[in-house]
Coordinates of C-alpha atoms and ligand atoms in Angstrom, one line a residue:
M15 CA 26.9 -6.4 8.0
S16 CA 23.2 -6.3 8.6
R17 CA 20.8 -4.5 6.3
F18 CA 21.1 -1.5 8.6
G19 CA 24.8 -1.5 8.3
L20 CA 25.5 -2.5 11.9
Y21 CA 28.0 -5.2 12.8
V22 CA 26.1 -8.0 14.5
D23 CA 27.9 -10.3 16.8
K24 CA 27.2 -14.0 16.0
E25 CA 25.9 -14.8 19.5
L26 CA 23.6 -11.8 19.4
K27 CA 22.2 -12.8 16.1
P28 CA 19.0 -14.6 17.3
L29 CA 18.3 -11.7 19.6
Y30 CA 19.0 -9.2 16.9
S31 CA 16.7 -11.0 14.4
F32 CA 14.0 -11.0 17.1
L33 CA 14.3 -7.2 17.5
M34 CA 14.4 -6.5 13.8
E35 CA 11.1 -5.1 12.5
I36 CA 9.5 -7.7 10.2
R37 CA 7.8 -6.4 7.1
D38 CA 6.4 -8.9 4.6
R39 CA 3.8 -8.7 1.9
Y40 CA 1.3 -10.3 -0.3
A41 CA 1.9 -9.1 -3.8
P42 CA -0.8 -10.5 -6.1
S43 CA -1.2 -9.7 -9.8
P44 CA -4.8 -9.0 -10.4
T45 CA -5.0 -11.3 -13.5
G46 CA -7.3 -13.9 -12.0
L47 CA -9.6 -14.7 -9.1
Q48 CA -8.1 -15.2 -5.6
H49 CA -7.6 -18.9 -5.0
I50 CA -6.3 -21.3 -2.5
G51 CA -2.6 -20.8 -3.5
G52 CA -2.9 -17.0 -3.0
L53 CA -4.7 -17.4 0.3
R54 CA -2.0 -19.7 1.5
T55 CA 0.7 -17.2 0.6
A56 CA -1.2 -14.2 2.0
L57 CA -2.0 -16.1 5.2
F58 CA 1.5 -17.3 5.9
N59 CA 2.8 -13.8 5.4
Y60 CA 0.2 -12.5 7.7
L61 CA 0.9 -15.1 10.4
F62 CA 4.6 -14.6 10.1
A63 CA 4.4 -10.8 10.4
K64 CA 2.0 -11.1 13.4
S65 CA 4.0 -13.8 15.1
R66 CA 6.9 -11.3 15.2
N67 CA 4.9 -8.1 15.9
G68 CA 5.7 -7.0 12.3
K69 CA 3.7 -5.4 9.5
F70 CA 1.9 -7.2 6.7
I71 CA 1.6 -5.3 3.5
L72 CA -0.7 -5.7 0.4
R73 CA 0.8 -4.6 -2.9
L74 CA -0.9 -4.8 -6.2
E75 CA 1.4 -5.9 -9.0
D76 CA -0.7 -4.7 -11.8
T77 CA 1.9 -4.0 -14.5
D78 CA 0.8 -6.8 -16.8
R79 CA -1.8 -4.6 -18.5
T80 CA -2.9 -7.2 -21.0
R81 CA -4.2 -9.6 -18.4
F82 CA -5.4 -7.0 -15.9
D83 CA -9.0 -6.7 -15.0
E84 CA -10.5 -4.3 -12.4
A85 CA -13.0 -7.2 -11.5
Y86 CA -10.0 -9.1 -10.1
V87 CA -9.1 -6.2 -7.8
D88 CA -12.7 -6.2 -6.5
N89 CA -12.5 -9.9 -6.1
L90 CA -9.3 -9.5 -4.1
Y91 CA -10.9 -7.1 -1.6
A92 CA -14.1 -9.0 -1.4
S93 CA -12.3 -12.3 -0.7
F94 CA -10.1 -10.9 2.1
E95 CA -13.0 -9.0 3.6
W96 CA -14.8 -12.3 3.9
L97 CA -11.7 -14.2 5.1
G98 CA -11.3 -11.7 7.9
F99 CA -7.7 -11.0 8.1
R100 CA -6.3 -7.6 7.1
W101 CA -3.1 -6.0 6.0
D102 CA -1.5 -3.1 7.9
E103 CA -0.6 -1.1 4.8
G104 CA -2.1 -1.3 1.4
P105 CA -3.8 0.4 -1.5
D106 CA -7.1 0.9 0.3
I107 CA -5.7 2.1 3.6
G108 CA -2.4 3.7 2.6
G109 CA 0.8 3.7 4.7
P110 CA 4.3 5.0 4.7
S111 CA 5.3 3.4 1.5
A112 CA 2.3 4.5 -0.6
P113 CA 1.3 4.1 -3.3
Y114 CA 0.9 0.4 -3.1
I115 CA -0.3 -0.1 -6.6
Q116 CA 2.5 -0.6 -9.1
S117 CA 0.8 1.1 -12.0
E118 CA 1.0 4.3 -9.9
R119 CA 4.7 3.9 -9.4
L120 CA 5.9 3.9 -13.0
E121 CA 8.3 6.9 -12.6
I122 CA 10.0 5.1 -9.7
Y123 CA 10.8 2.1 -11.8
K124 CA 12.0 4.2 -14.7
K125 CA 14.4 6.0 -12.4
Y126 CA 15.8 2.8 -11.0
A127 CA 16.2 1.2 -14.4
R128 CA 18.1 4.2 -15.6
D129 CA 20.3 4.1 -12.5
L130 CA 21.3 0.6 -13.4
V131 CA 22.1 1.6 -16.9
E132 CA 24.3 4.4 -15.6
S133 CA 26.1 2.0 -13.2
G134 CA 26.6 -0.5 -16.1
H135 CA 24.4 -3.2 -14.6
A136 CA 21.8 -2.8 -17.3
Y137 CA 21.8 -1.6 -20.9
Y138 CA 19.6 -0.3 -23.6
C139 CA 18.3 -2.9 -26.1
F140 CA 17.1 -1.6 -29.5
C141 CA 16.0 -5.0 -30.9
S142 CA 12.6 -4.9 -32.5
A143 CA 9.9 -7.4 -31.7
E144 CA 10.4 -8.7 -35.3
R145 CA 14.1 -9.4 -34.7
L146 CA 13.4 -11.3 -31.5
D147 CA 10.7 -13.2 -33.2
T148 CA 12.9 -14.2 -36.1
L149 CA 15.6 -15.2 -33.7
R150 CA 13.2 -17.5 -31.9
R151 CA 12.0 -19.0 -35.1
E152 CA 15.5 -19.6 -36.5
R153 CA 16.5 -21.4 -33.3
E154 CA 13.4 -23.5 -33.4
A155 CA 14.0 -24.5 -37.0
A156 CA 17.6 -25.4 -36.1
H157 CA 16.4 -27.3 -33.0
S158 CA 18.7 -25.2 -30.9
S159 CA 18.5 -25.6 -27.2
E160 CA 19.3 -21.9 -26.8
A161 CA 16.4 -19.8 -25.5
G162 CA 15.8 -16.2 -24.7
Y163 CA 17.7 -13.1 -25.7
D164 CA 21.0 -13.4 -27.6
R165 CA 22.6 -10.4 -25.8
H166 CA 22.8 -8.7 -29.1
C167 CA 22.9 -5.1 -27.7
R168 CA 25.0 -5.9 -24.7
A169 CA 28.2 -4.9 -26.5
V170 CA 26.9 -1.6 -27.9
D171 CA 29.0 1.3 -26.6
A172 CA 27.4 2.9 -23.6
Q173 CA 27.6 6.5 -25.0
E174 CA 26.3 5.5 -28.4
A175 CA 23.4 3.6 -26.7
A176 CA 22.6 6.6 -24.5
S177 CA 22.3 8.9 -27.5
R178 CA 20.3 6.4 -29.6
A179 CA 18.0 5.9 -26.6
A180 CA 16.9 9.5 -26.8
G181 CA 15.2 8.9 -30.1
E182 CA 14.8 5.2 -30.7
P183 CA 12.3 2.8 -29.1
H184 CA 14.2 0.6 -26.6
T185 CA 13.9 -1.6 -23.6
I186 CA 16.3 -1.8 -20.7
R187 CA 17.9 -5.2 -20.0
L188 CA 19.8 -6.5 -17.0
R189 CA 23.4 -7.2 -17.6
I190 CA 23.9 -10.5 -15.9
P191 CA 27.5 -11.0 -14.8
L192 CA 28.7 -14.0 -16.7
G193 CA 31.0 -16.6 -15.5
E194 CA 29.9 -16.1 -11.9
K195 CA 27.5 -17.9 -9.5
T196 CA 24.5 -16.7 -7.5
G197 CA 23.5 -18.3 -4.3
L198 CA 20.3 -18.3 -2.3
D199 CA 20.0 -19.3 1.3
D200 CA 16.3 -20.0 1.4
A201 CA 14.7 -20.1 4.9
L202 CA 13.0 -23.4 3.9
L203 CA 14.9 -24.9 1.0
G204 CA 18.4 -24.1 2.3
K205 CA 21.3 -23.3 0.0
V206 CA 20.7 -23.3 -3.7
E207 CA 23.2 -22.1 -6.3
W208 CA 22.9 -21.1 -9.9
K209 CA 25.5 -20.5 -12.6
N210 CA 24.7 -17.0 -13.9
D211 CA 25.2 -18.3 -17.4
D212 CA 22.2 -20.5 -16.9
V213 CA 19.9 -17.8 -15.5
S214 CA 17.5 -16.2 -18.0
P215 CA 19.8 -14.3 -20.4
D216 CA 19.6 -10.6 -19.7
P217 CA 15.9 -10.2 -19.1
V218 CA 14.0 -7.0 -19.8
L219 CA 13.5 -4.8 -16.8
L220 CA 11.8 -1.9 -18.5
K221 CA 9.6 -2.4 -21.5
S222 CA 9.5 -0.1 -24.5
D223 CA 6.2 1.4 -23.3
G224 CA 7.8 2.5 -20.1
F225 CA 6.2 -0.3 -18.0
P226 CA 8.5 -2.3 -15.7
T227 CA 8.5 -6.1 -15.9
Y228 CA 7.6 -8.1 -12.8
H229 CA 11.3 -8.5 -11.9
L230 CA 12.1 -4.9 -11.7
A231 CA 9.0 -3.7 -10.0
N232 CA 9.1 -6.5 -7.5
V233 CA 12.7 -5.9 -6.5
V234 CA 12.5 -2.2 -6.4
D235 CA 9.3 -2.2 -4.3
D236 CA 10.5 -4.9 -1.9
H237 CA 13.5 -2.7 -1.2
L238 CA 11.7 0.6 -1.0
M239 CA 8.9 -0.8 1.1
G240 CA 11.5 -2.2 3.5
I241 CA 10.4 -5.8 3.0
T242 CA 12.5 -8.0 5.3
H243 CA 11.0 -11.4 4.3
V244 CA 9.6 -12.7 1.1
L245 CA 7.3 -15.8 1.6
R246 CA 6.1 -16.9 -1.7
A247 CA 5.1 -19.9 -3.7
Q248 CA 7.8 -22.3 -4.9
E249 CA 7.1 -21.5 -8.5
W250 CA 9.1 -18.3 -8.0
V251 CA 12.3 -20.0 -7.0
S252 CA 13.7 -19.9 -10.5
S253 CA 13.2 -16.1 -10.6
T254 CA 15.1 -15.6 -7.4
P255 CA 18.7 -15.7 -8.8
L256 CA 17.7 -12.9 -11.1
H257 CA 16.3 -10.9 -8.2
I258 CA 19.4 -11.5 -6.1
I259 CA 21.6 -10.3 -9.0
M260 CA 19.5 -7.2 -9.1
Y261 CA 19.8 -6.5 -5.4
R262 CA 23.5 -6.8 -5.8
A263 CA 23.5 -4.5 -8.8
F264 CA 21.6 -1.9 -6.8
G265 CA 23.9 -2.4 -3.8
W266 CA 21.0 -3.4 -1.7
T267 CA 20.7 -6.3 0.8
P268 CA 18.2 -8.9 -0.4
P269 CA 15.3 -9.8 2.0
V270 CA 15.2 -13.3 3.5
F271 CA 13.5 -15.6 1.0
C272 CA 11.2 -18.5 2.0
H273 CA 9.7 -20.4 -0.9
L274 CA 6.6 -22.2 0.3
P275 CA 5.8 -25.8 -0.7
M276 CA 3.5 -26.5 -3.6
V277 CA -0.2 -27.2 -2.9
M278 CA -1.2 -30.5 -4.6
G279 CA -4.5 -32.3 -5.2
Q280 CA -4.7 -35.8 -3.8
D281 CA -3.5 -37.3 -7.0
G282 CA -0.1 -35.5 -6.5
K283 CA -0.7 -33.0 -9.3
K284 CA -0.7 -29.3 -8.8
L285 CA -4.1 -28.2 -7.3
S286 CA -6.4 -27.0 -10.0
K287 CA -10.0 -26.8 -11.1
R288 CA -10.0 -30.5 -11.9
H289 CA -9.8 -31.3 -8.1
G290 CA -12.8 -29.1 -7.2
A291 CA -13.3 -25.6 -6.1
T292 CA -10.2 -23.5 -6.0
S293 CA -11.3 -19.9 -6.0
I294 CA -12.2 -18.3 -2.6
D295 CA -15.5 -17.1 -4.2
E296 CA -16.5 -20.7 -4.9
F297 CA -15.8 -21.9 -1.4
R298 CA -17.9 -19.0 -0.1
K299 CA -20.8 -19.7 -2.4
N300 CA -20.6 -23.4 -1.6
G301 CA -21.3 -22.6 2.0
F302 CA -17.9 -22.8 3.6
L303 CA -17.1 -20.6 6.6
P304 CA -14.0 -18.4 6.5
E305 CA -12.8 -19.8 9.8
A306 CA -12.8 -23.3 8.4
L307 CA -10.9 -22.2 5.3
V308 CA -8.4 -20.1 7.2
N309 CA -7.8 -22.8 9.8
Y310 CA -7.3 -25.5 7.2
V311 CA -5.1 -23.5 4.9
A312 CA -2.9 -22.5 7.8
L313 CA -2.0 -26.2 8.2
L314 CA -1.2 -26.6 4.5
G315 CA 2.5 -27.2 4.7
A316 CA 3.0 -26.3 8.4
S317 CA 2.7 -28.2 11.6
Y318 CA 2.1 -26.4 14.9
E319 CA 1.1 -28.6 17.9
E320 CA 1.0 -32.3 17.8
G321 CA -2.6 -33.5 17.9
K322 CA -4.2 -30.0 17.8
E323 CA -6.2 -29.2 14.8
I324 CA -8.5 -26.4 15.7
Y325 CA -6.8 -23.0 15.9
T326 CA -8.2 -19.5 16.0
L327 CA -6.4 -16.8 14.0
D328 CA -4.9 -15.5 17.2
E329 CA -3.6 -18.9 18.2
L330 CA -2.1 -19.3 14.7
C331 CA -0.4 -15.9 15.0
A332 CA 1.1 -16.9 18.4
R333 CA 2.4 -20.2 17.1
F334 CA 3.6 -19.5 13.5
S335 CA 7.3 -19.7 12.7
L336 CA 9.4 -20.5 9.7
E337 CA 10.8 -23.6 11.5
K338 CA 7.3 -25.1 11.5
L339 CA 7.0 -25.2 7.7
N340 CA 7.4 -28.4 5.9
K341 CA 9.4 -28.9 2.7
A342 CA 7.2 -31.5 1.3
P343 CA 4.4 -30.5 -1.0
A344 CA 1.1 -30.0 0.9
V345 CA -1.9 -32.0 -0.2
F346 CA -5.2 -30.3 -0.3
D347 CA -7.8 -32.6 1.2
Y348 CA -11.4 -31.5 0.5
K349 CA -12.8 -34.0 3.0
K350 CA -10.6 -32.6 5.8
L351 CA -11.8 -29.1 4.9
E352 CA -15.4 -30.3 5.2
W353 CA -14.6 -31.7 8.6
Y354 CA -13.4 -28.2 9.6
N355 CA -16.5 -26.7 8.2
A356 CA -18.8 -29.0 10.1
H357 CA -16.8 -28.1 13.2
Y358 CA -17.2 -24.4 12.8
I359 CA -20.9 -24.7 12.0
R360 CA -21.3 -26.7 15.2
V361 CA -19.7 -24.0 17.4
K362 CA -21.6 -21.1 16.0
T363 CA -24.3 -19.6 18.2
D364 CA -27.9 -20.2 17.0
A365 CA -28.3 -16.5 16.0
A366 CA -25.0 -16.4 14.1
L367 CA -25.6 -19.6 12.3
A368 CA -29.2 -18.6 11.4
A369 CA -27.8 -15.3 10.0
L370 CA -25.2 -17.2 7.9
A371 CA -27.7 -19.8 6.6
L372 CA -30.5 -17.4 5.9
P373 CA -29.5 -16.4 2.4
Y374 CA -29.3 -20.1 1.5
A375 CA -32.8 -20.6 3.0
V376 CA -34.3 -17.7 1.1
R377 CA -32.8 -18.8 -2.2
S378 CA -33.9 -22.4 -1.7
G379 CA -37.5 -21.3 -1.1
L380 CA -37.7 -22.5 2.5
F381 CA -40.0 -19.6 3.3
G382 CA -42.5 -20.3 0.5
V383 CA -41.2 -19.5 -3.0
P384 CA -37.5 -19.1 -3.8
G385 CA -36.4 -15.6 -3.1
R386 CA -39.1 -14.8 -0.5
D387 CA -37.9 -13.3 2.8
P388 CA -39.3 -14.9 5.9
G389 CA -41.8 -13.1 8.1
A390 CA -41.0 -12.4 11.8
E391 CA -42.5 -15.7 12.9
Q392 CA -40.7 -17.8 10.3
L393 CA -37.5 -16.0 11.2
A394 CA -37.9 -16.8 14.9
L395 CA -38.6 -20.4 14.0
F396 CA -35.5 -20.5 11.7
K397 CA -33.3 -19.4 14.6
A398 CA -35.0 -21.8 17.0
V399 CA -34.4 -24.8 14.8
M400 CA -30.6 -24.2 14.5
P401 CA -29.8 -26.7 17.3
L402 CA -31.6 -29.4 15.3
V403 CA -29.2 -29.1 12.3
K404 CA -26.0 -27.8 13.8
E405 CA -24.7 -31.3 14.7
R406 CA -24.9 -32.7 11.2
A407 CA -24.6 -29.9 8.6
V408 CA -21.4 -29.8 6.7
F409 CA -22.2 -26.8 4.5
L410 CA -24.4 -23.7 5.2
G411 CA -26.3 -24.8 2.0
D412 CA -27.2 -28.1 3.6
I413 CA -29.3 -26.4 6.3
P414 CA -32.5 -25.4 4.5
A415 CA -33.2 -28.8 2.9
K416 CA -33.0 -30.4 6.3
L417 CA -35.6 -28.0 7.6
T418 CA -38.2 -28.0 4.9
Y419 CA -40.6 -30.3 6.9
L420 CA -40.8 -27.6 9.7
F421 CA -41.8 -24.8 7.4
S422 CA -44.3 -26.6 5.3
E423 CA -46.2 -29.8 5.9
P424 CA -44.4 -32.6 4.1
P425 CA -46.5 -35.0 2.0
V426 CA -47.5 -38.2 3.9
P427 CA -45.1 -41.0 2.8
D428 CA -46.1 -44.4 1.6
A429 CA -47.5 -46.7 4.3
S430 CA -44.5 -49.0 4.1
E431 CA -42.4 -46.1 5.4
F432 CA -44.2 -46.3 8.7
I433 CA -43.6 -50.0 9.4
P434 CA -40.7 -50.9 11.7
K435 CA -38.5 -53.8 10.7
K436 CA -40.2 -57.3 11.0
S437 CA -43.5 -55.5 11.9
S438 CA -46.9 -55.0 10.3
L439 CA -49.0 -52.2 9.1
E440 CA -51.4 -52.9 12.0
E441 CA -48.6 -52.6 14.5
A442 CA -47.4 -49.4 12.9
R443 CA -50.9 -48.0 13.3
R444 CA -51.0 -49.0 16.9
L445 CA -47.6 -47.5 17.7
L446 CA -48.5 -44.2 16.0
A447 CA -51.7 -44.1 18.0
I448 CA -49.6 -44.5 21.2
G449 CA -47.2 -41.8 19.9
R450 CA -50.2 -39.5 19.4
T451 CA -50.9 -39.7 23.2
L452 CA -47.3 -38.7 24.0
A453 CA -47.0 -35.9 21.5
P454 CA -48.7 -33.1 23.5
Q455 CA -46.6 -33.8 26.5
M456 CA -43.4 -34.0 24.4
A457 CA -44.2 -30.6 22.9
E458 CA -44.0 -29.0 26.3
T459 CA -40.9 -30.7 27.8
G460 CA -37.2 -30.8 27.2
D461 CA -35.3 -33.6 25.4
E462 CA -34.5 -35.6 28.6
D463 CA -38.1 -35.7 29.8
A464 CA -39.4 -36.5 26.4
E465 CA -36.9 -39.4 26.2
R466 CA -37.8 -40.7 29.6
L467 CA -41.5 -40.6 28.7
A468 CA -40.9 -42.5 25.5
K469 CA -38.7 -45.1 27.2
E470 CA -41.3 -45.8 29.9
T471 CA -44.0 -46.1 27.4
A472 CA -42.0 -48.5 25.2
Q473 CA -41.2 -50.6 28.2
R474 CA -44.8 -50.7 29.3
E475 CA -46.0 -51.6 25.8
G476 CA -43.2 -54.2 25.3
V477 CA -41.8 -52.6 22.2
K478 CA -38.3 -51.3 21.4
L479 CA -37.9 -47.6 21.8
G480 CA -36.8 -47.2 18.2
D481 CA -39.9 -49.0 16.9
L482 CA -42.2 -46.9 19.0
L483 CA -40.6 -43.7 17.7
M484 CA -40.2 -44.6 14.1
P485 CA -43.8 -44.1 12.9
L486 CA -44.0 -41.0 15.0
R487 CA -40.9 -39.6 13.3
V488 CA -42.2 -40.4 9.8
A489 CA -45.6 -38.7 10.6
I490 CA -43.9 -35.6 12.0
T491 CA -41.0 -35.1 9.6
G492 CA -42.1 -37.0 6.6
S493 CA -39.0 -39.2 6.6
R494 CA -37.2 -41.9 8.6
V495 CA -34.0 -39.9 8.7
S496 CA -34.5 -36.4 10.1
P497 CA -33.2 -33.9 12.5
P498 CA -34.0 -34.8 16.2
L499 CA -37.6 -35.8 16.7
F500 CA -38.3 -34.4 20.2
G501 CA -37.0 -31.0 19.1
S502 CA -39.1 -31.1 16.0
I503 CA -42.3 -31.8 18.0
R504 CA -41.4 -29.0 20.4
L505 CA -40.9 -26.5 17.7
L506 CA -44.0 -27.5 15.8
G507 CA -46.1 -27.4 18.9
A508 CA -48.8 -29.7 20.1
A509 CA -51.5 -28.7 17.6
S510 CA -49.4 -29.0 14.4
S511 CA -47.9 -32.2 15.6
L512 CA -51.3 -33.8 16.3
A513 CA -52.6 -32.6 12.9
R514 CA -49.6 -34.3 11.2
I515 CA -50.1 -37.5 13.2
D516 CA -53.9 -37.5 12.4
R517 CA -53.2 -37.1 8.7
A518 CA -50.8 -40.0 8.8
L519 CA -53.2 -42.2 10.7
E520 CA -55.9 -41.5 8.2
S521 CA -53.7 -42.6 5.3
L522 CA -52.7 -45.8 7.0
Ligands
LIG609 N1 3.0 -10.7 -8.5 C1 3.6 -12.0 -8.2 C2 2.4 -13.0 -8.1 O1 1.5 -12.8 -8.7 C3 4.3 -11.9 -6.9 C4 5.4 -13.0 -6.7 C5 6.2 -12.6 -5.5 O2 5.7 -12.8 -4.4 O3 7.3 -12.2 -5.6 O4 2.5 -14.0 -7.5
ZN610 ZN1 18.9 -5.9 -28.4

């Protein structure tokens, strides 16, 4: 039987599963900043839903009120706004299964917890926190391997329990069927089986304050929201038998589970702060582009096309499938992410890149003092210089430092900086003087003409092209390594270029 109660012929199954409306979700608990792990889960759910024309849902699992902070909700929205992919239903945009915030659904969970008590699949527990605490301490002292609840209230007569529950504080616990097994057929991990006796002993579903635990709210919502597939981090596998037991207790068909491989640092340990940035916010502030992060994270634990590394979001949507996921843990490689970032910086238009890099430039003081906005002229120059830095910038934040020499005259370096290898100060002076005669023409032509002019001159003078241009580069940019020289001269214009060269000549 399918989840819609229709008999599905074996041969038709692939077709049927293709026609079935996919609904999946990202269900974060706002108890921390959004990080790489969360992005990977959200992105894979998004890609899976889109690859099958389905719906991707955002649900806030905010029932852990001790660790909840509104700031984390803001961070969630801001992070995904920046990342640029959206859910089809969620707290901010609504949808047919609203509300999508668990703290607004408390009555629903209470009802379903009571239903389970009525059907005998759950029971009231009257144990006080003190009793449970004493139990834990006694076991510790006795070095007992037993953990969790001792099923003390499981045997209380149902009628008696119901009347006590009217007046006494209580929780509701799941009655795990003992002596049985629970199996999972995970889309990635395959078949896994647990002995029910080993599953967490009769966990709490509804707390004494009326709040559900994660397990209850998660299962009830996945069912009521029509979730067909649950793609989540592998750390949740151990909770899955519990969830499957609950689906059975309710008489519901469980969704397809797919537990995603862990994300590790390069040392094989779970990715954490030790390895570098992990929160989306940090990546953004460090000058990463969302396209780079999304493209790279989409490949964490999945392979699409042999040899193809650059994918737009649409291309990923078209290619994603559960068969393309890898079982092995994914290794987060910061260098590879930087490679992606450099790529996405390179393919930006000048105007787009200038707009993205502008805040970094303002902050760094490129336009005078830190924090000062550029005037119209500086802004035009900033946009015009983008081709000079595009090829080599790895982060948006790299860009301003590379351009300082264009916005303010750099100090003239020490004379030794002007001297080409195996050459003399005198020769450097001569070469720079030759360079001075070329600069006005270079300022008016494109790269190719400027290069031809320089080559011809070098040949005529019997010097290497590199040696001819080196003192000129140092005079113009203040450094031996700089963005392209011809472009710099062109952007500075003949007059400024000559002024810089003259200053250098005076100092030599
Ligand atoms: N709220 C859980 C979390 O924070 C959701 C786990 C799940 O996807 O079932 O990850
Ligand atoms: Zn109890």
